[in-house]
Coordinates of C-alpha atoms and ligand atoms in Angstrom, one line a residue:
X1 CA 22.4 3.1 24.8
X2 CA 25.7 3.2 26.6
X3 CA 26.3 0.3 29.4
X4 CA 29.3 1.5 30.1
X5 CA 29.7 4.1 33.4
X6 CA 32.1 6.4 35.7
X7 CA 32.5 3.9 39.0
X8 CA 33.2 7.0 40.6
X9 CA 29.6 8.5 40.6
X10 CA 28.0 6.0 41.4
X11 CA 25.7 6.3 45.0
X12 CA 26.2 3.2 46.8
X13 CA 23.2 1.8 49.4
X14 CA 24.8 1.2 52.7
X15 CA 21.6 0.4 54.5
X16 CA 19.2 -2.7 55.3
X17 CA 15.8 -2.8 54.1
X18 CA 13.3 -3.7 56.8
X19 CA 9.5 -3.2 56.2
X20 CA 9.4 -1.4 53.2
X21 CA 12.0 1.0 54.7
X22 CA 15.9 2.2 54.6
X23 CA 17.4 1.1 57.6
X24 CA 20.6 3.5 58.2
X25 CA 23.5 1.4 59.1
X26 CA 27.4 2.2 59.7
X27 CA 30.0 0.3 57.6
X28 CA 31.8 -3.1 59.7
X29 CA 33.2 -4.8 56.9
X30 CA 36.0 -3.5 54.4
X31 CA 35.0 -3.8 50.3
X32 CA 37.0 -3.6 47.7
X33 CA 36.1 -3.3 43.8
X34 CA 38.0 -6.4 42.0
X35 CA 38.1 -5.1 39.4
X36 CA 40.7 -2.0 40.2
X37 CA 41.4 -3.5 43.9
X38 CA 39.9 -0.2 45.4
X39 CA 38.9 0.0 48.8
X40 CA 35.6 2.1 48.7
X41 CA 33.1 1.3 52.0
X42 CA 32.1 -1.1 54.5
X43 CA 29.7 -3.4 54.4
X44 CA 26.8 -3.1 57.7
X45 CA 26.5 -5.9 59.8
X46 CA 22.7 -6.9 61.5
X47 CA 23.0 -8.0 64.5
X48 CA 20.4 -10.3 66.0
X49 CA 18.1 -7.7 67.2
X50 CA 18.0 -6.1 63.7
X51 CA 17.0 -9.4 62.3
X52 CA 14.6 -10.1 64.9
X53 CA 13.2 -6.8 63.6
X54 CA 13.1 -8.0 60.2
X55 CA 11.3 -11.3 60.9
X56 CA 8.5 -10.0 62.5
X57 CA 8.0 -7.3 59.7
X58 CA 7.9 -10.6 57.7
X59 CA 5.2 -12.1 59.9
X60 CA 3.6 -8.6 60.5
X61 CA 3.8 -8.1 56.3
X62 CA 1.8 -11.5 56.1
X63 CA -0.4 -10.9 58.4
X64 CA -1.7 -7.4 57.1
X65 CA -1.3 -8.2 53.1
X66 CA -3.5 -11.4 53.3
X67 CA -0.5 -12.3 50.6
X68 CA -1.0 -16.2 51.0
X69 CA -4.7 -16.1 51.6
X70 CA -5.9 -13.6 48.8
X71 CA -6.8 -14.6 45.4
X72 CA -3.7 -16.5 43.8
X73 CA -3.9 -14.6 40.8
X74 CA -3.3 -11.4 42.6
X75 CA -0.2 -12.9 43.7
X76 CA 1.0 -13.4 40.0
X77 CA -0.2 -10.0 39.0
X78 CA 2.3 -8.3 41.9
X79 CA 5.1 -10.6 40.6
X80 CA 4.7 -9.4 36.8
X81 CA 4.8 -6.0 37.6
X82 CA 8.3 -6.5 39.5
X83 CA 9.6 -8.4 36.9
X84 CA 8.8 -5.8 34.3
X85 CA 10.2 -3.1 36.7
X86 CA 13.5 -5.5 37.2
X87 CA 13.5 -5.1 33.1
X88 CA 13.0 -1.6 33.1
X89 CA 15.5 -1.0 35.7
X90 CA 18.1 -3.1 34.0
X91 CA 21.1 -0.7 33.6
X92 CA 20.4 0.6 37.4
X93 CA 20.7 -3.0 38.6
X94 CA 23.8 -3.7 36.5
X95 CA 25.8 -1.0 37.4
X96 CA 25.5 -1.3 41.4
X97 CA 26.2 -5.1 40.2
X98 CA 29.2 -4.4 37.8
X99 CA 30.4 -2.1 40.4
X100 CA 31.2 -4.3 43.8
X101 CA 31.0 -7.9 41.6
X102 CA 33.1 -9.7 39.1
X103 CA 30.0 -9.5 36.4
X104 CA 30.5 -7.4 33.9
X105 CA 28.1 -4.9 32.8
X106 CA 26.8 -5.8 29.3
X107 CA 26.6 -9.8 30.6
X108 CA 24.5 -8.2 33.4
X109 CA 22.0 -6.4 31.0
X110 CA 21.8 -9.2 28.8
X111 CA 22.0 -11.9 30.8
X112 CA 21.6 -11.9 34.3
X113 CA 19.1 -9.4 34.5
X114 CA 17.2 -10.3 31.6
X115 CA 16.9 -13.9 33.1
X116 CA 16.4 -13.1 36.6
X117 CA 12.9 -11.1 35.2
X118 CA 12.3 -14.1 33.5
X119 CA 12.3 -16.9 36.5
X120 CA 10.3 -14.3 38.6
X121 CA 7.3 -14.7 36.0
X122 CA 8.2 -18.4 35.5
X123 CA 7.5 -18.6 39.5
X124 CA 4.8 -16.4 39.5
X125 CA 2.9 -18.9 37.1
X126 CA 2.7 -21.7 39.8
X127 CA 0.8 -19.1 42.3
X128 CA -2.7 -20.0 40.6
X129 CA -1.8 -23.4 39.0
X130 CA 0.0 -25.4 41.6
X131 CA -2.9 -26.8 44.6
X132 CA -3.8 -29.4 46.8
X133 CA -4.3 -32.9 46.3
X134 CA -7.7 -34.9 46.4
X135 CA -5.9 -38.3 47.9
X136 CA -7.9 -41.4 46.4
X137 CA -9.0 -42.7 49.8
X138 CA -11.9 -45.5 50.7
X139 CA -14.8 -44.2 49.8
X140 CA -16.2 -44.1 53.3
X141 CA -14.0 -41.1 53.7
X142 CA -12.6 -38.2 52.3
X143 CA -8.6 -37.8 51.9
X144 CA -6.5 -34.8 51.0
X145 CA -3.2 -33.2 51.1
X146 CA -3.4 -29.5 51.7
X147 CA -0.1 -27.0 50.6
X148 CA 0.3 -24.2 52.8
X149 CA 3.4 -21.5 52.8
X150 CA 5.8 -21.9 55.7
X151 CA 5.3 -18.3 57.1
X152 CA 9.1 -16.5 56.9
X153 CA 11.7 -18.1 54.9
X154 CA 15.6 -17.2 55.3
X155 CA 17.5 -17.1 52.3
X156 CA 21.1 -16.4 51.7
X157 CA 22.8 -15.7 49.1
X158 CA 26.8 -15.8 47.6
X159 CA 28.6 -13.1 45.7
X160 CA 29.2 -14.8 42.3
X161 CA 26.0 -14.0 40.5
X162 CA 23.7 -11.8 43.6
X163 CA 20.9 -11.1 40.9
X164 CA 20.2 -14.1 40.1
X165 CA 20.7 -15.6 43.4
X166 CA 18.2 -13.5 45.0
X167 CA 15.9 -14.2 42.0
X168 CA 16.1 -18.2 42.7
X169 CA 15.5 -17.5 46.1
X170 CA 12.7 -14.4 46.1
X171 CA 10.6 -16.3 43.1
X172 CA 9.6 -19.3 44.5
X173 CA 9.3 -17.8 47.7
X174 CA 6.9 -15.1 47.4
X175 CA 5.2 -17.0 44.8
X176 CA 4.7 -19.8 46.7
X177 CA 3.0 -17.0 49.4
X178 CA 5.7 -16.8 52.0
X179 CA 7.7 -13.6 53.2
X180 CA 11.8 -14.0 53.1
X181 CA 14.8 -12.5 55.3
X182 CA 17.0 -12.2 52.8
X183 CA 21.1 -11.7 54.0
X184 CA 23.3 -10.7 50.3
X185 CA 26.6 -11.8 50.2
X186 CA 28.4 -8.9 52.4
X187 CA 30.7 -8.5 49.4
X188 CA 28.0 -7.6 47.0
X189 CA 24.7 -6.3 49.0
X190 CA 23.5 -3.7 46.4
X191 CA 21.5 -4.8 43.4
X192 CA 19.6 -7.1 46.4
X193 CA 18.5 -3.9 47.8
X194 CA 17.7 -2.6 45.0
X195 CA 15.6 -5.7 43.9
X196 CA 13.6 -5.7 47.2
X197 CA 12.7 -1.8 46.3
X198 CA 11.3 -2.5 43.2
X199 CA 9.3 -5.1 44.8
X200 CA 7.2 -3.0 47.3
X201 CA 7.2 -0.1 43.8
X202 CA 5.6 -2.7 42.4
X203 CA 2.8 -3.5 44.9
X204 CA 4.3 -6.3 46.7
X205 CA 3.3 -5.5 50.1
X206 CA 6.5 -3.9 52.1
X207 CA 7.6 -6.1 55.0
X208 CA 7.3 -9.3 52.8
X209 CA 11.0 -8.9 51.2
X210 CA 13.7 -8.0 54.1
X211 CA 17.0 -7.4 53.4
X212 CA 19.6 -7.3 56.2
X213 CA 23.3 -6.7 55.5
X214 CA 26.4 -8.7 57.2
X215 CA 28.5 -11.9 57.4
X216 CA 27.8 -15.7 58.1
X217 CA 28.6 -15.4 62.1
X218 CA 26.7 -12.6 62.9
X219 CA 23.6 -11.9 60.8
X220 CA 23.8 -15.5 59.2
X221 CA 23.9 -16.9 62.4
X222 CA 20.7 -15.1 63.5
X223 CA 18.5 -15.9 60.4
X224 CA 19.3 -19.6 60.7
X225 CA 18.9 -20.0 63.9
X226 CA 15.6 -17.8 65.1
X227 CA 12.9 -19.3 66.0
X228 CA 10.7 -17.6 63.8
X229 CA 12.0 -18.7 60.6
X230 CA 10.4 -21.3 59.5
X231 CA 12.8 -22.8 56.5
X232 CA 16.2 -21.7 55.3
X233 CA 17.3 -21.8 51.9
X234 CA 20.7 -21.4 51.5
X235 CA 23.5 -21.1 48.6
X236 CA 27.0 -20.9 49.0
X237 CA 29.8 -23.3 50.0
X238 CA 29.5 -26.9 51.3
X239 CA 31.8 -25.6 54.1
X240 CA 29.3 -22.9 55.1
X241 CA 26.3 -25.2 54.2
X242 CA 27.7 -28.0 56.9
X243 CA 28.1 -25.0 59.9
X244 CA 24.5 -23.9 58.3
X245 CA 23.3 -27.6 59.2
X246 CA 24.9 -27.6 62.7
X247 CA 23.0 -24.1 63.8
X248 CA 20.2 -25.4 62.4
X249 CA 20.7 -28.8 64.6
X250 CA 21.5 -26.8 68.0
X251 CA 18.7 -24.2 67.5
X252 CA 15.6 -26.2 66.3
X253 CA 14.8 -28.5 63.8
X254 CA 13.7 -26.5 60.5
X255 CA 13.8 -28.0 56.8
X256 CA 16.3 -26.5 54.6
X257 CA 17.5 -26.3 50.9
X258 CA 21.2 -26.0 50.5
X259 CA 22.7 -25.0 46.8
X260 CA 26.6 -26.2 47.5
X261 CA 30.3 -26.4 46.2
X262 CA 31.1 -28.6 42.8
X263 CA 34.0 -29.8 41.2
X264 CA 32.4 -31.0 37.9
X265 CA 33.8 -32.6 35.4
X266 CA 33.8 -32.9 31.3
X267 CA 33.9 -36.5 29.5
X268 CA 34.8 -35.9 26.3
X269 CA 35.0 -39.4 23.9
X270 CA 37.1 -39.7 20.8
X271 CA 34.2 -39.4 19.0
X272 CA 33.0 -35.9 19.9
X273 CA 32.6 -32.9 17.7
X274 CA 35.6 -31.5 19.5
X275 CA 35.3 -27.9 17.7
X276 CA 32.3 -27.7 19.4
X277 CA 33.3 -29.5 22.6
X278 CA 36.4 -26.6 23.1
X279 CA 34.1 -24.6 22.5
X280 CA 31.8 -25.6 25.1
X281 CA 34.3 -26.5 27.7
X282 CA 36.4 -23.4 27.5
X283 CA 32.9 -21.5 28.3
X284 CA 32.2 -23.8 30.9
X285 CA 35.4 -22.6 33.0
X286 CA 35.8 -19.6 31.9
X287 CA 32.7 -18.1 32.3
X288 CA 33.1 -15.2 35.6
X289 CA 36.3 -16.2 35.2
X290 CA 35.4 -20.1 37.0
X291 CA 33.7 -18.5 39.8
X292 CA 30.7 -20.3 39.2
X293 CA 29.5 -23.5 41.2
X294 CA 28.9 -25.4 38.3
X295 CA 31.7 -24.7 36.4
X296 CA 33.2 -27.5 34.5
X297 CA 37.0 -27.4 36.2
X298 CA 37.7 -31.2 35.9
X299 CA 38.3 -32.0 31.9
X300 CA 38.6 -35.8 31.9
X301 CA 39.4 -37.1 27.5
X302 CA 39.8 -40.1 25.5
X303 CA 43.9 -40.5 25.2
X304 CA 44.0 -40.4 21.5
X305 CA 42.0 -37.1 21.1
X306 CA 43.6 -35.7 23.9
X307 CA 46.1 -33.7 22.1
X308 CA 44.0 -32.1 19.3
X309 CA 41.4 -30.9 22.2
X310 CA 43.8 -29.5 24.7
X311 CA 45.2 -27.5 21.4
X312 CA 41.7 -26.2 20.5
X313 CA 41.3 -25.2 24.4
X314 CA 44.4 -23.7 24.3
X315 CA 43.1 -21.1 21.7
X316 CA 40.2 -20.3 23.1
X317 CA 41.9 -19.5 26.3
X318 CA 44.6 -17.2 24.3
X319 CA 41.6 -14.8 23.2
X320 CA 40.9 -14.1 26.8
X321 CA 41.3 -10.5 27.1
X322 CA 40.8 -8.5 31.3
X323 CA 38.5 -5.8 31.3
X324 CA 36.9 -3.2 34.0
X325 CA 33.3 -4.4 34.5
X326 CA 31.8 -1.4 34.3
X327 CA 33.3 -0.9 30.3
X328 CA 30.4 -2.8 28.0
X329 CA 33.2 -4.1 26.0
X330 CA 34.4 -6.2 28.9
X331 CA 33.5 -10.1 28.7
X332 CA 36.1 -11.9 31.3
X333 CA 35.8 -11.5 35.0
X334 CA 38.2 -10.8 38.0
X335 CA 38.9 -12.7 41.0
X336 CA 36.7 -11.4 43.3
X337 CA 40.0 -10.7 46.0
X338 CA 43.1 -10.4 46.6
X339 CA 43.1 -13.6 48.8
X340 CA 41.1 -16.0 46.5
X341 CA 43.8 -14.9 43.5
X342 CA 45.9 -16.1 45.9
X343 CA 44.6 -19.4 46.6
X344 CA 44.3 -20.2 43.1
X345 CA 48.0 -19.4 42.2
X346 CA 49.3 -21.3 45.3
X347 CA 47.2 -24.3 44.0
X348 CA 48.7 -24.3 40.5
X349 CA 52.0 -23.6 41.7
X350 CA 51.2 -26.8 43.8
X351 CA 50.1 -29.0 41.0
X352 CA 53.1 -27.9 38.8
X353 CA 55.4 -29.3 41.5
X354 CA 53.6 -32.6 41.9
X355 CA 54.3 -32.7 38.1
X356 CA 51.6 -31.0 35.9
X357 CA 52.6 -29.2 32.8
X358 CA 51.0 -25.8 32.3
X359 CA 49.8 -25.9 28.5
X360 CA 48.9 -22.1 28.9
X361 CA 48.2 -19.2 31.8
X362 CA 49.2 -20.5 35.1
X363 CA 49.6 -16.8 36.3
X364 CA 48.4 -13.4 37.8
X365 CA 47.8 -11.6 34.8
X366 CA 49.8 -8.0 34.7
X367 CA 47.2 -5.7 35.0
X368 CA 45.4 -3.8 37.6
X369 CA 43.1 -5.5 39.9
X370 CA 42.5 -9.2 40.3
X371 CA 42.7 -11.1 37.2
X372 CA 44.4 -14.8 36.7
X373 CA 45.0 -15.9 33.3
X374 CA 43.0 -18.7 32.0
X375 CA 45.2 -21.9 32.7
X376 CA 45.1 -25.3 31.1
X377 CA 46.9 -28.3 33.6
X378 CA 47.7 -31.2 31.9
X379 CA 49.5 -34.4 33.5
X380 CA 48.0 -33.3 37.0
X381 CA 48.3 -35.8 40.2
X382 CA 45.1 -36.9 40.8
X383 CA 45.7 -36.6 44.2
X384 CA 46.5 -32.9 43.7
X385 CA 44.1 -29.8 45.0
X386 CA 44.1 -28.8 42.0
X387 CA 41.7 -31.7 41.0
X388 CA 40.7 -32.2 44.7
X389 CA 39.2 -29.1 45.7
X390 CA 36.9 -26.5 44.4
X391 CA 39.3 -23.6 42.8
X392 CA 36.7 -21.1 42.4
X393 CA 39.2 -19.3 39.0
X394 CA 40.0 -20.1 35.3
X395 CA 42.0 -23.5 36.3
X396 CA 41.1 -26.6 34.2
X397 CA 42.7 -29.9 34.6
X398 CA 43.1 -32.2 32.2
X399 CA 43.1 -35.9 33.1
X400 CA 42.9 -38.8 30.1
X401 CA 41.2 -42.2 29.9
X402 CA 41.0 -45.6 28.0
X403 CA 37.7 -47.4 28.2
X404 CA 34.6 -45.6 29.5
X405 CA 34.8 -47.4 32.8
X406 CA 37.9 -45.5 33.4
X407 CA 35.7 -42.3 32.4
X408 CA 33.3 -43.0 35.0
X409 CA 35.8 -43.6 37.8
X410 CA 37.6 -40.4 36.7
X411 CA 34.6 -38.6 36.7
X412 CA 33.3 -39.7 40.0
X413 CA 34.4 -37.3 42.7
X414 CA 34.3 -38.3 46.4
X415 CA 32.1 -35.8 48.1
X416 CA 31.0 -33.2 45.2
X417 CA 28.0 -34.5 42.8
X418 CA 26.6 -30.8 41.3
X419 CA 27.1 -31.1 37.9
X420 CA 29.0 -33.1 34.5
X421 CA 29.0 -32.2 30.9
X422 CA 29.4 -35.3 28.3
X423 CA 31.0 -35.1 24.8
X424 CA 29.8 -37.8 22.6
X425 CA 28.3 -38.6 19.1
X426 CA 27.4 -42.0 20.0
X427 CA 23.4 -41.7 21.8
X428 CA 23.8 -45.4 23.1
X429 CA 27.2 -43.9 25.3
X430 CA 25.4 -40.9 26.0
X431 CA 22.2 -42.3 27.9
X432 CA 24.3 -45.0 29.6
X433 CA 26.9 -43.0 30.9
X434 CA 24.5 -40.0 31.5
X435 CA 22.7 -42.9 33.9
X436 CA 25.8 -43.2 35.9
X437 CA 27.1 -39.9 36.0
X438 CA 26.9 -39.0 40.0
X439 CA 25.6 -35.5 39.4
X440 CA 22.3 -33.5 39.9
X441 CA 22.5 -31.6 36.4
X442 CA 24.1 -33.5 33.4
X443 CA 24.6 -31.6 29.9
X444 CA 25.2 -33.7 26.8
X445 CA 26.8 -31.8 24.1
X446 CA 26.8 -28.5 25.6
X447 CA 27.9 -27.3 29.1
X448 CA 25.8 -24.3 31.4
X449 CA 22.1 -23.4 31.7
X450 CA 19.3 -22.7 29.3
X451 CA 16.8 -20.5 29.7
X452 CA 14.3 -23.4 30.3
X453 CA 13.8 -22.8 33.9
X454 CA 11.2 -26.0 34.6
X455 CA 15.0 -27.5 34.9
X456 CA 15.5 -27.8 38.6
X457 CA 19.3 -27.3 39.8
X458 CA 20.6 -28.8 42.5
X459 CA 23.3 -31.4 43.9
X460 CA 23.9 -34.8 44.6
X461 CA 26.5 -35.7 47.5
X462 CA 28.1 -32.5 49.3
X463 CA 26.8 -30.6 46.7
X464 CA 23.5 -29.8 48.4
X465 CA 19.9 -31.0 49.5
X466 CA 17.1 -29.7 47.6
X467 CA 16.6 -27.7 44.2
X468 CA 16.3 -24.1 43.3
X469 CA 14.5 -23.5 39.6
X470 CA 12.0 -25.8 38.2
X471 CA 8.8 -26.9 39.8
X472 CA 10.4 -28.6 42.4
X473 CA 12.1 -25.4 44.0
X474 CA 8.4 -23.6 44.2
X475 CA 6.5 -26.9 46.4
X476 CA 9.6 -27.0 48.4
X477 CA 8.5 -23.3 49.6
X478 CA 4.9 -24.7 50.3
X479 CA 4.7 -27.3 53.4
X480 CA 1.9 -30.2 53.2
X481 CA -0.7 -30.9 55.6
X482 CA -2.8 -34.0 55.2
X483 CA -6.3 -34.3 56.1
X484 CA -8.7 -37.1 56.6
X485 CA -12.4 -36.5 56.7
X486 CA -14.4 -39.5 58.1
X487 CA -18.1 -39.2 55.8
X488 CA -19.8 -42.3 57.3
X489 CA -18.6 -42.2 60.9
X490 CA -16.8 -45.4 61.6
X491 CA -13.4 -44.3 61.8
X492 CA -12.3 -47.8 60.2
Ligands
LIG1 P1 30.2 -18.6 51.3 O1 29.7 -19.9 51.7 O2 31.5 -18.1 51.8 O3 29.1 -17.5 51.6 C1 27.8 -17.6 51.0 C2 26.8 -16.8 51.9 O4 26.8 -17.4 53.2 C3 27.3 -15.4 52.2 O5 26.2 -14.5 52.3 C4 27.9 -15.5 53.6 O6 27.9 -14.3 54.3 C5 27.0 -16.5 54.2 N1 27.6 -17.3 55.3 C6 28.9 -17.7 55.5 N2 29.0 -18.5 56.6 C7 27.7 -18.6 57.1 C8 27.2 -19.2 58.3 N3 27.9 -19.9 59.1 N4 25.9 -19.1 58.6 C9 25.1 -18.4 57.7 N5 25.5 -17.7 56.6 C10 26.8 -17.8 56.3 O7 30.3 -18.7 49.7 P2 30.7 -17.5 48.6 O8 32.2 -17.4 48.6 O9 29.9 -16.3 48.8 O10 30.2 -18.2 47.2 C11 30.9 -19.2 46.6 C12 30.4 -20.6 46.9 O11 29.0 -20.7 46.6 C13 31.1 -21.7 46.1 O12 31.4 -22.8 46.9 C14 30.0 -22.0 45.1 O13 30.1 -23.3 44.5 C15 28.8 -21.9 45.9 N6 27.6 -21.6 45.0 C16 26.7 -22.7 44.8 C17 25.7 -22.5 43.9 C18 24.7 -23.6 43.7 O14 23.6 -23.4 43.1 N7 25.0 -24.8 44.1 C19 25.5 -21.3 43.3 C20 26.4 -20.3 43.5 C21 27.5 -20.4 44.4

């Protein structure tokens, strides 16, 4: 079968999704494919009475399913049957994703998609093996710790990879036996939509997955800060996160899991397989064309194997070729606008005139739409944005060290702590400086996700709070209640 598809007719959803129902909705918000640069719609924005609405079909939708209170199992069952409808609906879900986003369509079908099914039935699992805790107490009394769902959980969600965003977030969530306001990215809303309609065709009860459409001040505004929701998970930048936290603070105390910013880096020691370390690193940037929050932007090398491994990079990055996202054969992504293309070139430019050599790309590629060529900085300030900041593009830096100490220092970013790869042969080097490594995910010999989802993902510093994946994101959607029951009466 063909993945491959005619943009142009294509029906968009430009609605919400409130209580199992289309919510009709004018376009606020101007979108543009990155792919081609075409301006095709606007995105709605919810205002706060429209989210109001859609919390209280959460609550309403809890109330009336008997979702956290009926046999776990059932819970399971529901989530199987949307993950093999997710499955089913594959090149649906692609297309409205290949379409507004910077995925292409055959790494949709294969990969996102495919995955996404996959962590919804890895969640689904903990709904009828994950309980409460018998607490060993005195025996004059009886001790236990009690997990309950919140009630309605908030989530948002960025543009880079919206299936699998709203996967991490839904999962746990429903699994767990809460009901979620769910705000997309307003740059890529569809395949979210389309998600939470396969949900309630499924037999999730309608009114527990809500989608509203709009932007952080408006709708995100009004999810994180109503009363009624009684957690937030977030993902997006730290920026965002921080005015997240401050609404959060002014509005009433909630908990909250925030999935943030990275700049991570990639240790590579002289005595790496450095084949296989190229390999790995140029995948590690280049992947959605470095528009990924983990992606390994900061490559930090022993001096004397320096040369040989920028060379091997180098070829890797020549092989990139720009594509449509909606033609199958099309494996690197566009900048998702106009404006971020722009940031990234005005940050190379910068770091060439503080003295970095471009060793390849360092440009707009000559094409239509928004695509930057896959650039290699070498003898880069340290003090530059370039190895500052979080590019969000195909930029990687490439800084050299001595002694291993020098590694770690290097390595060691001021405020971001999401994730580090580590190039060695040696296992002694590898389990020390994996112990140091500031980072919440550290990959030795490889660099990106597996498909082993009991891996939870999350960041140290101003990368986040919290974890989404593993077990750890599925009891962070459960709150715990303790409960002391005095047997002989004495109260001691
Ligand atoms: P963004 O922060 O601009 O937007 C993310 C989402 O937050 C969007 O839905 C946006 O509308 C909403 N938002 C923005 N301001 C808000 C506010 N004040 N209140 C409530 N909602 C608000 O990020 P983006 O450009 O969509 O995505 C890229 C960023 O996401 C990068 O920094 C990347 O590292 C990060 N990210 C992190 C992870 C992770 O797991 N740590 C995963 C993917 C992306």
């Amino acid at each position: 079968m063909t993945l491959s598809f005619d943009p142009e007719t294509l029906e968009l959803p430009f609605h919400h999704f409130i209580a199992g129902e289309r919510v009709a909705a004018e376009g606020a918000l101007e979108m543009r494919r990155p792919s081609d640069g075409m301006a095709y719609g606007g995105c709605p924005v919810a205002d706060a009475s429209l989210v109001d609405r859609a919390v209280q079909a959460g609550r309403e939708a809890l109330k009336s399913s008997g979702w956290a209170d009926a046999r776990p199992r059932e819970r399971l069952n529901a989530m199987y049957r949307w993950a093999d409808l997710i499955d089913q609906e594959a090149p649906a879900l692609a297309r409205l994703e290949a379409f507004c986003s910077t995925r292409p369509v055959v790494q949709l079908a294969e990969g996102d998609i495919a995955v996404t099914a996959e962590q919804i039935r890895f969640f689904a699992e903990f709904a009828d093996k994950e309980g409460s805790v018998v607490a060993p107490t005195s025996t004059d009394s009886f001790g236990m710790t009690l997990s309950e769902p919140y009630g309605v959980i908030g989530a948002i969600t960025p543009w880079n990879f919206p299936i699998s965003m709203a996967g991490w977030k839904l999962g746990p969530a429903l699994a767990a036996g809460n009901a979620v306001v769910l705000k997309p990215s307003e740059i890529t809303p569809f395949s979210t939509l389309l998600m939470a309609e396969l949900a309630v065709k499924a037999g999730i009860p309608a009114g527990l997955i809500n989608i509203v459409l709009g932007d952080g001040p408006t709708t995100g505004n009004a999810i994180t800060g109503h009363p009624d929701i009684a957690k937030v998970s977030f993902t997006g930048s730290t920026a965002a996160g921080s005015a997240i936290m401050a609404n959060i603070a002014r509005t009433g105390i909630k908990p909250m899991t925030l999935e943030l910013g990275g700049k991570s880096p990639q240790v590579v020691f002289a005595d790496a397989d450095l084949e296989l370390a190229a390999a790995a690193i140029s995948r590690g940037i280049l992947a959605n064309a470095g528009q990924v929050c983990v992606a390994g932007s900061r490559l930090i090398v022993a001096e004397e194997v320096a040369d040989a491994l920028s060379e091997a990079i180098a070829r890797h990055m020549a092989r990139i070729e720009p594509g449509l996202t909606w033609d199958e054969n099309t494996q690197y992504s566009p900048i998702i606008s106009e404006r971020q293309l722009g940031r990234i070139d005005e940050i190379v430019k910068r770091a060439a005139s503080l003295g970095a050599e471009c060793v390849v790309g360092g440009r707009r590629m000559d094409v239509e739409g928004y695509f930057y060529e896959p650039t290699l900085l070498r003898g880069v300030d340290g003090n530059s944005p370039a190895v500052t900041e979080e590019i969000f593009g195909p930029v990687l830096t490439l800084q050299t060290f001595r002694e291993e100490e020098e590694a770690l220092a290097l390595a060691d970013h001021p405020t971001y702590g999401l994730a580090a790869g580590l190039f060695t042969r040696d296992l002694s080097r590898a389990m020390r400086v994996m112990k140091r490594l500031q980072a919440g995910t550290i990959w030795v010999n490889r660099y990106g996700r597996s498909r082993d989802h009991i891996l939870p993902t999350g960041g140290y510093k101003s990368s986040g709070i919290g974890k989404d994946l593993g077990r750890e994101a599925y009891l962070a959607n459960r709150k715990y209640k303790s409960v002391l029951i005095d047997i002989e009466g004495n109260n001691s």
